[in-house]
Amino acid sequence: MSAPLRVSFASGVRHALPYLQLLGRDPRVEIVGVAEHDDCPDWMIADSRRAAADAGVPWLGDIARALDSQAVDLVVVCSEPTRHARLAIDALERGIDVLIDKPVAATLADADAVAAAAHRSGRICTVVNRTHAPGLRRARAWVDAGHLGLPRHIDVEFLASGAHFATSVERPELVVDPALSGGGELLNFLGYCVDSIRYLTGLETVSVYAMAGSLFDNGHARFGVEDTAVVSLGLEHGVTATVTVGRVPFAPGLGPTSTSIRLLGSHGHASIDDDRPAVTRFGHEPSVSSHALGGGGSEAALAGFFTHLVDALAAGRAPDYGIADARASVSVIDAAYRAIASGAVTVPR
């Protein structure tokens, strides 16, 4: 048996516990532990320590121990979003592969800095994404096989249920205070949607228009960030997409988040639902059939990507989602915020 993949966590204030649990189930992975900057606020250190304790893995103390290239093969960055780029660049420059929680960075400039560091170091740099969701994979296979014809339009909804806010977000300020989050729910969720659109079509976004507001949550309104947004995208070759993201009182799903995608092709129409992974097929004849894909929507998407990542690193190759993909998503998010500010259509940079 080959040596285990040694994985440390640089900060644990966001999403660390489920990631520790998922990676810890892989027998090829050894969790080295969780660490935090010792000059962080006390609550950050306490939250990171709690994530380690709840997962039953070592607490390493200062973050330098999580970035020791002699003891670690892969660092998972699970800080607040505004610290993602700083931690990732530090790890890359020490010669360690990096998995960053989404989004890769809070600004396009920081995403470019991470990409530059990855290029200089030659290390693998990837970002948490949902492109390994079973339903999305099945739909892509149908596109590749020509069952749907040429993609014409995609409609994506990614909604978080405000009814589950207390259980789906470690601390509300991590998604509403721009000093920690970098923005509102556009920054939090739009990347997932852009990833899905790029994965299904292979097309880049060429124009963006967006509207956003604080419609439901007083916390978002107090900090002046959006809880809901509607985004229109123009893709290459005249294909279009619409995206709705938000934290709403009751998302139309079974868990904290709900994802649905409708892909309209020249010869067919497919719907993908993460909560009940299934593809509904409208055939040439007046018939409709549903193809179940198994449950566990959000966890299935993460587990699929983490297994793929460990497979890739064990084989000495890069995963199928890299820093260029993450940068492409941030560029659309950046364009959406510029469209909101200007009231005009913008072009991703």
CSV table of C-alpha atoms in Angstrom, one decimal:
chain,number,residue,atom,x,y,z
A,1,MET,CA,0.0,0.0,0.0
A,2,SER,CA,1.4,3.4,-0.9
A,3,ALA,CA,1.9,6.1,1.7
A,4,PRO,CA,-1.2,8.0,2.8
A,5,LEU,CA,-2.0,11.5,1.6
A,6,ARG,CA,-1.1,13.7,4.5
A,7,VAL,CA,-3.8,16.5,4.8
A,8,SER,CA,-3.8,19.5,7.1
A,9,PHE,CA,-6.4,22.2,7.5
A,10,ALA,CA,-5.3,25.9,7.5
A,11,SER,CA,-8.1,27.5,9.6
A,12,GLY,CA,-11.4,25.8,10.4
A,13,VAL,CA,-13.9,28.6,10.7
A,14,ARG,CA,-15.9,27.7,7.6
A,15,HIS,CA,-17.0,24.2,6.3
A,16,ALA,CA,-14.1,22.5,8.0
A,17,LEU,CA,-16.1,19.9,9.9
A,18,PRO,CA,-17.9,18.3,7.0
A,19,TYR,CA,-14.7,18.4,4.9
A,20,LEU,CA,-12.7,16.7,7.7
A,21,GLN,CA,-15.4,14.1,8.0
A,22,LEU,CA,-15.5,13.4,4.3
A,23,LEU,CA,-11.8,13.2,3.8
A,24,GLY,CA,-11.3,11.3,7.0
A,25,ARG,CA,-13.5,8.5,5.7
A,26,ASP,CA,-11.0,7.9,2.8
A,27,PRO,CA,-8.5,5.2,3.9
A,28,ARG,CA,-5.9,6.7,1.7
A,29,VAL,CA,-5.9,10.0,3.7
A,30,GLU,CA,-4.2,10.8,7.0
A,31,ILE,CA,-5.5,14.0,8.6
A,32,VAL,CA,-2.5,15.7,10.2
A,33,GLY,CA,-4.7,18.2,12.0
A,34,VAL,CA,-6.2,21.7,12.1
A,35,ALA,CA,-4.3,25.0,12.8
A,36,GLU,CA,-5.0,28.7,13.0
A,37,HIS,CA,-3.0,31.9,12.9
A,38,ASP,CA,-2.2,32.7,16.5
A,39,ASP,CA,-2.9,36.4,15.9
A,40,CYS,CA,-6.5,35.7,14.8
A,41,PRO,CA,-9.4,36.8,17.0
A,42,ASP,CA,-10.1,34.5,19.9
A,43,TRP,CA,-13.4,33.2,18.3
A,44,MET,CA,-11.6,32.1,15.2
A,45,ILE,CA,-9.0,30.1,17.2
A,46,ALA,CA,-11.8,28.6,19.3
A,47,ASP,CA,-13.9,27.7,16.3
A,48,SER,CA,-10.9,26.0,14.6
A,49,ARG,CA,-10.1,24.1,17.8
A,50,ARG,CA,-13.7,23.0,18.0
A,51,ALA,CA,-13.7,21.7,14.4
A,52,ALA,CA,-10.6,19.6,15.2
A,53,ALA,CA,-12.2,18.3,18.4
A,54,ASP,CA,-15.5,17.5,16.8
A,55,ALA,CA,-13.8,15.6,14.0
A,56,GLY,CA,-11.4,13.8,16.5
A,57,VAL,CA,-8.2,15.0,14.8
A,58,PRO,CA,-5.2,16.8,16.3
A,59,TRP,CA,-5.2,20.5,17.1
A,60,LEU,CA,-1.8,21.8,15.7
A,61,GLY,CA,-1.8,25.3,17.2
A,62,ASP,CA,-0.1,27.9,15.0
A,63,ILE,CA,-0.7,27.7,11.3
A,64,ALA,CA,3.0,27.2,10.5
A,65,ARG,CA,2.5,23.5,11.5
A,66,ALA,CA,-0.2,23.1,8.9
A,67,LEU,CA,2.1,24.5,6.2
A,68,ASP,CA,5.1,22.3,7.0
A,69,SER,CA,6.0,20.8,3.6
A,70,GLN,CA,7.9,18.0,5.4
A,71,ALA,CA,4.8,16.8,7.2
A,72,VAL,CA,2.0,17.7,4.8
A,73,ASP,CA,1.1,16.9,1.2
A,74,LEU,CA,-2.2,18.8,0.8
A,75,VAL,CA,-3.5,21.9,2.8
A,76,VAL,CA,-7.2,22.5,2.9
A,77,VAL,CA,-7.9,26.3,3.3
A,78,CYS,CA,-11.1,26.7,5.4
A,79,SER,CA,-10.9,30.2,6.7
A,80,GLU,CA,-13.3,33.1,6.1
A,81,PRO,CA,-13.3,33.9,2.3
A,82,THR,CA,-11.3,37.2,2.7
A,83,ARG,CA,-8.3,35.1,4.0
A,84,HIS,CA,-8.5,32.4,1.3
A,85,ALA,CA,-5.9,33.9,-1.1
A,86,ARG,CA,-3.4,34.8,1.6
A,87,LEU,CA,-3.4,31.3,3.1
A,88,ALA,CA,-3.4,29.6,-0.3
A,89,ILE,CA,-0.4,31.6,-1.6
A,90,ASP,CA,1.5,30.9,1.6
A,91,ALA,CA,1.0,27.2,1.1
A,92,LEU,CA,1.8,27.2,-2.6
A,93,GLU,CA,5.0,29.1,-2.0
A,94,ARG,CA,6.1,26.5,0.6
A,95,GLY,CA,5.7,23.8,-2.1
A,96,ILE,CA,2.4,22.3,-0.9
A,97,ASP,CA,-0.7,21.3,-2.9
A,98,VAL,CA,-3.8,23.3,-2.0
A,99,LEU,CA,-7.5,22.7,-1.8
A,100,ILE,CA,-9.4,26.0,-1.1
A,101,ASP,CA,-12.9,26.3,0.1
A,102,LYS,CA,-15.1,28.3,-2.3
A,103,PRO,CA,-14.8,31.0,-3.5
A,104,VAL,CA,-11.1,30.8,-4.4
A,105,ALA,CA,-10.8,34.5,-3.4
A,106,ALA,CA,-13.0,37.4,-2.5
A,107,THR,CA,-11.8,39.6,-5.4
A,108,LEU,CA,-10.6,39.0,-9.0
A,109,ALA,CA,-7.2,40.5,-8.1
A,110,ASP,CA,-6.8,38.0,-5.3
A,111,ALA,CA,-7.8,35.1,-7.6
A,112,ASP,CA,-5.2,36.2,-10.1
A,113,ALA,CA,-2.6,36.3,-7.3
A,114,VAL,CA,-3.4,32.7,-6.3
A,115,ALA,CA,-3.2,31.7,-10.0
A,116,ALA,CA,0.2,33.3,-10.3
A,117,ALA,CA,1.4,31.6,-7.2
A,118,ALA,CA,0.2,28.3,-8.4
A,119,HIS,CA,2.0,28.8,-11.7
A,120,ARG,CA,5.3,29.9,-10.0
A,121,SER,CA,5.3,27.0,-7.6
A,122,GLY,CA,4.1,24.3,-10.0
A,123,ARG,CA,1.9,22.9,-7.3
A,124,ILE,CA,-1.7,21.7,-7.7
A,125,CYS,CA,-4.3,24.3,-6.7
A,126,THR,CA,-7.9,23.4,-6.7
A,127,VAL,CA,-11.1,24.7,-5.2
A,128,VAL,CA,-14.2,23.1,-3.7
A,129,ASN,CA,-16.9,22.7,-6.4
A,130,ARG,CA,-20.0,20.7,-7.2
A,131,THR,CA,-19.2,19.5,-10.7
A,132,HIS,CA,-19.0,15.9,-9.5
A,133,ALA,CA,-22.7,16.0,-8.5
A,134,PRO,CA,-24.2,12.7,-9.8
A,135,GLY,CA,-27.1,14.5,-11.6
A,136,LEU,CA,-24.8,17.0,-13.3
A,137,ARG,CA,-22.5,14.2,-14.5
A,138,ARG,CA,-25.4,12.3,-15.9
A,139,ALA,CA,-26.7,15.4,-17.7
A,140,ARG,CA,-23.2,16.1,-19.2
A,141,ALA,CA,-23.1,12.5,-20.5
A,142,TRP,CA,-26.4,13.1,-22.2
A,143,VAL,CA,-25.1,16.3,-23.8
A,144,ASP,CA,-22.0,14.5,-25.0
A,145,ALA,CA,-24.1,11.7,-26.4
A,146,GLY,CA,-26.2,14.2,-28.3
A,147,HIS,CA,-29.5,13.2,-26.6
A,148,LEU,CA,-30.4,16.9,-26.0
A,149,GLY,CA,-29.0,18.3,-29.2
A,150,LEU,CA,-27.1,21.6,-29.0
A,151,PRO,CA,-27.6,23.5,-25.7
A,152,ARG,CA,-29.7,26.6,-26.2
A,153,HIS,CA,-30.4,27.9,-22.7
A,154,ILE,CA,-29.7,26.9,-19.1
A,155,ASP,CA,-31.7,28.0,-16.0
A,156,VAL,CA,-30.0,27.5,-12.6
A,157,GLU,CA,-31.3,28.0,-9.1
A,158,PHE,CA,-29.1,27.7,-6.0
A,159,LEU,CA,-31.1,28.7,-2.9
A,160,ALA,CA,-30.3,28.3,0.8
A,161,SER,CA,-33.1,28.0,3.2
A,162,GLY,CA,-33.2,30.8,5.8
A,163,ALA,CA,-35.1,28.3,8.0
A,164,HIS,CA,-31.8,26.4,8.3
A,165,PHE,CA,-29.5,29.4,8.6
A,166,ALA,CA,-28.4,28.5,12.1
A,167,THR,CA,-27.4,25.0,11.1
A,168,SER,CA,-25.9,25.7,7.6
A,169,VAL,CA,-23.6,28.6,8.5
A,170,GLU,CA,-21.2,28.4,11.4
A,171,ARG,CA,-21.6,32.1,12.2
A,172,PRO,CA,-24.0,34.5,10.3
A,173,GLU,CA,-21.2,37.2,10.0
A,174,LEU,CA,-19.2,34.7,7.8
A,175,VAL,CA,-21.7,35.3,5.0
A,176,VAL,CA,-23.0,38.9,5.7
A,177,ASP,CA,-20.0,40.9,7.0
A,178,PRO,CA,-18.0,41.9,3.9
A,179,ALA,CA,-14.8,42.1,6.1
A,180,LEU,CA,-15.1,38.3,6.5
A,181,SER,CA,-17.2,37.2,3.5
A,182,GLY,CA,-16.1,39.6,0.9
A,183,GLY,CA,-19.7,40.1,-0.3
A,184,GLY,CA,-23.1,38.7,-0.1
A,185,GLU,CA,-24.8,35.6,-1.6
A,186,LEU,CA,-23.6,36.3,-5.1
A,187,LEU,CA,-20.0,35.8,-4.0
A,188,ASN,CA,-21.1,32.8,-1.8
A,189,PHE,CA,-23.1,30.9,-4.4
A,190,LEU,CA,-22.8,32.2,-8.0
A,191,GLY,CA,-19.6,30.3,-8.5
A,192,TYR,CA,-21.4,27.0,-8.1
A,193,CYS,CA,-23.8,28.0,-10.8
A,194,VAL,CA,-21.2,29.2,-13.2
A,195,ASP,CA,-19.2,26.0,-12.7
A,196,SER,CA,-22.3,24.0,-13.6
A,197,ILE,CA,-23.0,26.0,-16.8
A,198,ARG,CA,-19.3,25.8,-17.9
A,199,TYR,CA,-19.3,22.0,-17.2
A,200,LEU,CA,-22.5,21.3,-19.1
A,201,THR,CA,-21.7,23.5,-22.2
A,202,GLY,CA,-18.0,24.0,-22.3
A,203,LEU,CA,-18.8,27.7,-23.0
A,204,GLU,CA,-17.4,30.8,-21.4
A,205,THR,CA,-19.5,33.8,-20.3
A,206,VAL,CA,-19.2,36.8,-22.6
A,207,SER,CA,-21.8,39.2,-21.1
A,208,VAL,CA,-23.4,39.6,-17.7
A,209,TYR,CA,-26.4,41.6,-16.3
A,210,ALA,CA,-27.5,41.3,-12.7
A,211,MET,CA,-30.0,42.6,-10.1
A,212,ALA,CA,-29.6,42.0,-6.4
A,213,GLY,CA,-31.1,43.1,-3.1
A,214,SER,CA,-31.6,42.4,0.6
A,215,LEU,CA,-35.1,41.0,0.4
A,216,PHE,CA,-35.5,38.6,3.3
A,217,ASP,CA,-32.7,38.7,5.9
A,218,ASN,CA,-32.1,41.6,8.3
A,219,GLY,CA,-28.5,40.6,8.7
A,220,HIS,CA,-27.7,41.0,5.0
A,221,ALA,CA,-29.6,44.3,5.0
A,222,ARG,CA,-27.7,45.6,8.1
A,223,PHE,CA,-24.3,44.9,6.4
A,224,GLY,CA,-25.5,46.2,3.0
A,225,VAL,CA,-25.0,42.9,1.1
A,226,GLU,CA,-27.5,41.0,-1.1
A,227,ASP,CA,-29.3,38.0,0.1
A,228,THR,CA,-30.8,37.4,-3.3
A,229,ALA,CA,-29.8,38.0,-6.9
A,230,VAL,CA,-30.9,37.2,-10.5
A,231,VAL,CA,-28.2,37.1,-13.1
A,232,SER,CA,-28.5,36.9,-16.9
A,233,LEU,CA,-25.5,35.5,-18.8
A,234,GLY,CA,-24.6,35.6,-22.5
A,235,LEU,CA,-22.4,32.6,-23.4
A,236,GLU,CA,-20.3,32.0,-26.5
A,237,HIS,CA,-22.2,31.0,-29.7
A,238,GLY,CA,-25.4,32.8,-28.6
A,239,VAL,CA,-26.3,30.4,-25.8
A,240,THR,CA,-28.0,32.1,-22.8
A,241,ALA,CA,-28.4,31.3,-19.1
A,242,THR,CA,-30.3,32.7,-16.2
A,243,VAL,CA,-29.2,32.2,-12.6
A,244,THR,CA,-31.1,32.8,-9.3
A,245,VAL,CA,-29.1,32.6,-6.1
A,246,GLY,CA,-30.2,33.6,-2.6
A,247,ARG,CA,-30.8,32.8,1.0
A,248,VAL,CA,-34.6,32.8,1.2
A,249,PRO,CA,-37.0,32.0,4.0
A,250,PHE,CA,-37.9,28.5,2.7
A,251,ALA,CA,-35.8,27.0,-0.2
A,252,PRO,CA,-37.9,24.5,-2.2
A,253,GLY,CA,-35.8,21.5,-1.2
A,254,LEU,CA,-35.3,19.0,1.6
A,255,GLY,CA,-32.1,20.3,3.2
A,256,PRO,CA,-30.3,23.6,3.9
A,257,THR,CA,-29.7,24.2,0.2
A,258,SER,CA,-31.6,23.5,-3.0
A,259,THR,CA,-30.2,23.2,-6.5
A,260,SER,CA,-32.1,22.8,-9.7
A,261,ILE,CA,-30.9,23.1,-13.3
A,262,ARG,CA,-32.9,23.1,-16.4
A,263,LEU,CA,-31.0,22.6,-19.7
A,264,LEU,CA,-32.9,23.3,-22.9
A,265,GLY,CA,-31.3,21.8,-26.0
A,266,SER,CA,-32.3,21.8,-29.6
A,267,HIS,CA,-33.7,18.3,-29.3
A,268,GLY,CA,-34.5,17.8,-25.7
A,269,HIS,CA,-34.9,19.2,-22.2
A,270,ALA,CA,-33.3,17.9,-19.0
A,271,SER,CA,-33.9,18.9,-15.3
A,272,ILE,CA,-31.4,18.2,-12.6
A,273,ASP,CA,-32.3,18.4,-8.9
A,274,ASP,CA,-29.6,17.9,-6.3
A,275,ASP,CA,-32.0,17.0,-3.5
A,276,ARG,CA,-33.6,14.3,-5.5
A,277,PRO,CA,-31.0,13.5,-8.1
A,278,ALA,CA,-32.9,12.4,-11.1
A,279,VAL,CA,-33.1,13.4,-14.7
A,280,THR,CA,-36.5,13.8,-16.3
A,281,ARG,CA,-36.3,13.0,-20.0
A,282,PHE,CA,-38.8,14.3,-22.5
A,283,GLY,CA,-38.6,11.9,-25.5
A,284,HIS,CA,-39.4,12.4,-29.2
A,285,GLU,CA,-42.7,10.7,-28.6
A,286,PRO,CA,-45.1,12.2,-26.2
A,287,SER,CA,-43.6,10.4,-23.2
A,288,VAL,CA,-41.7,11.5,-20.0
A,289,SER,CA,-39.4,9.3,-18.0
A,290,SER,CA,-37.5,10.0,-14.7
A,291,HIS,CA,-34.0,8.5,-14.1
A,292,ALA,CA,-33.1,8.4,-10.5
A,293,LEU,CA,-29.4,8.9,-9.6
A,294,GLY,CA,-29.3,8.2,-5.9
A,295,GLY,CA,-29.7,10.6,-2.9
A,296,GLY,CA,-27.5,12.8,-0.8
A,297,GLY,CA,-27.3,15.8,-3.1
A,298,SER,CA,-24.9,18.2,-1.5
A,299,GLU,CA,-22.8,15.5,0.3
A,300,ALA,CA,-22.7,13.4,-2.9
A,301,ALA,CA,-21.3,16.4,-4.9
A,302,LEU,CA,-18.6,17.0,-2.3
A,303,ALA,CA,-17.8,13.3,-1.8
A,304,GLY,CA,-17.5,12.8,-5.5
A,305,PHE,CA,-15.0,15.6,-5.9
A,306,PHE,CA,-12.9,14.7,-2.9
A,307,THR,CA,-12.7,11.1,-4.1
A,308,HIS,CA,-11.7,12.3,-7.5
A,309,LEU,CA,-9.1,14.7,-5.9
A,310,VAL,CA,-7.5,11.9,-3.9
A,311,ASP,CA,-7.5,9.6,-6.9
A,312,ALA,CA,-5.7,12.3,-8.9
A,313,LEU,CA,-3.1,13.1,-6.3
A,314,ALA,CA,-2.4,9.4,-5.7
A,315,ALA,CA,-1.8,9.0,-9.4
A,316,GLY,CA,0.4,12.1,-9.6
A,317,ARG,CA,-1.9,14.0,-11.9
A,318,ALA,CA,-4.0,17.2,-11.6
A,319,PRO,CA,-7.7,17.1,-10.7
A,320,ASP,CA,-10.2,18.0,-13.4
A,321,TYR,CA,-11.0,21.4,-11.7
A,322,GLY,CA,-8.1,23.8,-11.3
A,323,ILE,CA,-7.3,27.3,-10.5
A,324,ALA,CA,-8.2,28.4,-14.1
A,325,ASP,CA,-11.8,27.1,-13.6
A,326,ALA,CA,-12.1,28.8,-10.3
A,327,ARG,CA,-10.7,32.1,-11.7
A,328,ALA,CA,-13.3,31.9,-14.5
A,329,SER,CA,-16.1,31.7,-12.0
A,330,VAL,CA,-14.8,34.6,-10.0
A,331,SER,CA,-14.5,36.7,-13.2
A,332,VAL,CA,-18.3,36.2,-13.7
A,333,ILE,CA,-19.0,37.1,-10.1
A,334,ASP,CA,-16.9,40.3,-10.5
A,335,ALA,CA,-18.8,41.2,-13.7
A,336,ALA,CA,-22.1,40.6,-11.9
A,337,TYR,CA,-21.2,43.0,-9.1
A,338,ARG,CA,-20.0,45.6,-11.7
A,339,ALA,CA,-23.3,45.2,-13.6
A,340,ILE,CA,-25.3,45.8,-10.3
A,341,ALA,CA,-23.2,48.9,-9.6
A,342,SER,CA,-23.6,50.4,-13.1
A,343,GLY,CA,-27.0,49.1,-14.1
A,344,ALA,CA,-25.6,48.0,-17.4
A,345,VAL,CA,-24.4,44.9,-19.1
A,346,THR,CA,-20.8,44.1,-18.3
A,347,VAL,CA,-18.0,41.9,-19.8
A,348,PRO,CA,-16.0,39.5,-17.7
A,349,ARG,CA,-12.4,40.4,-17.4
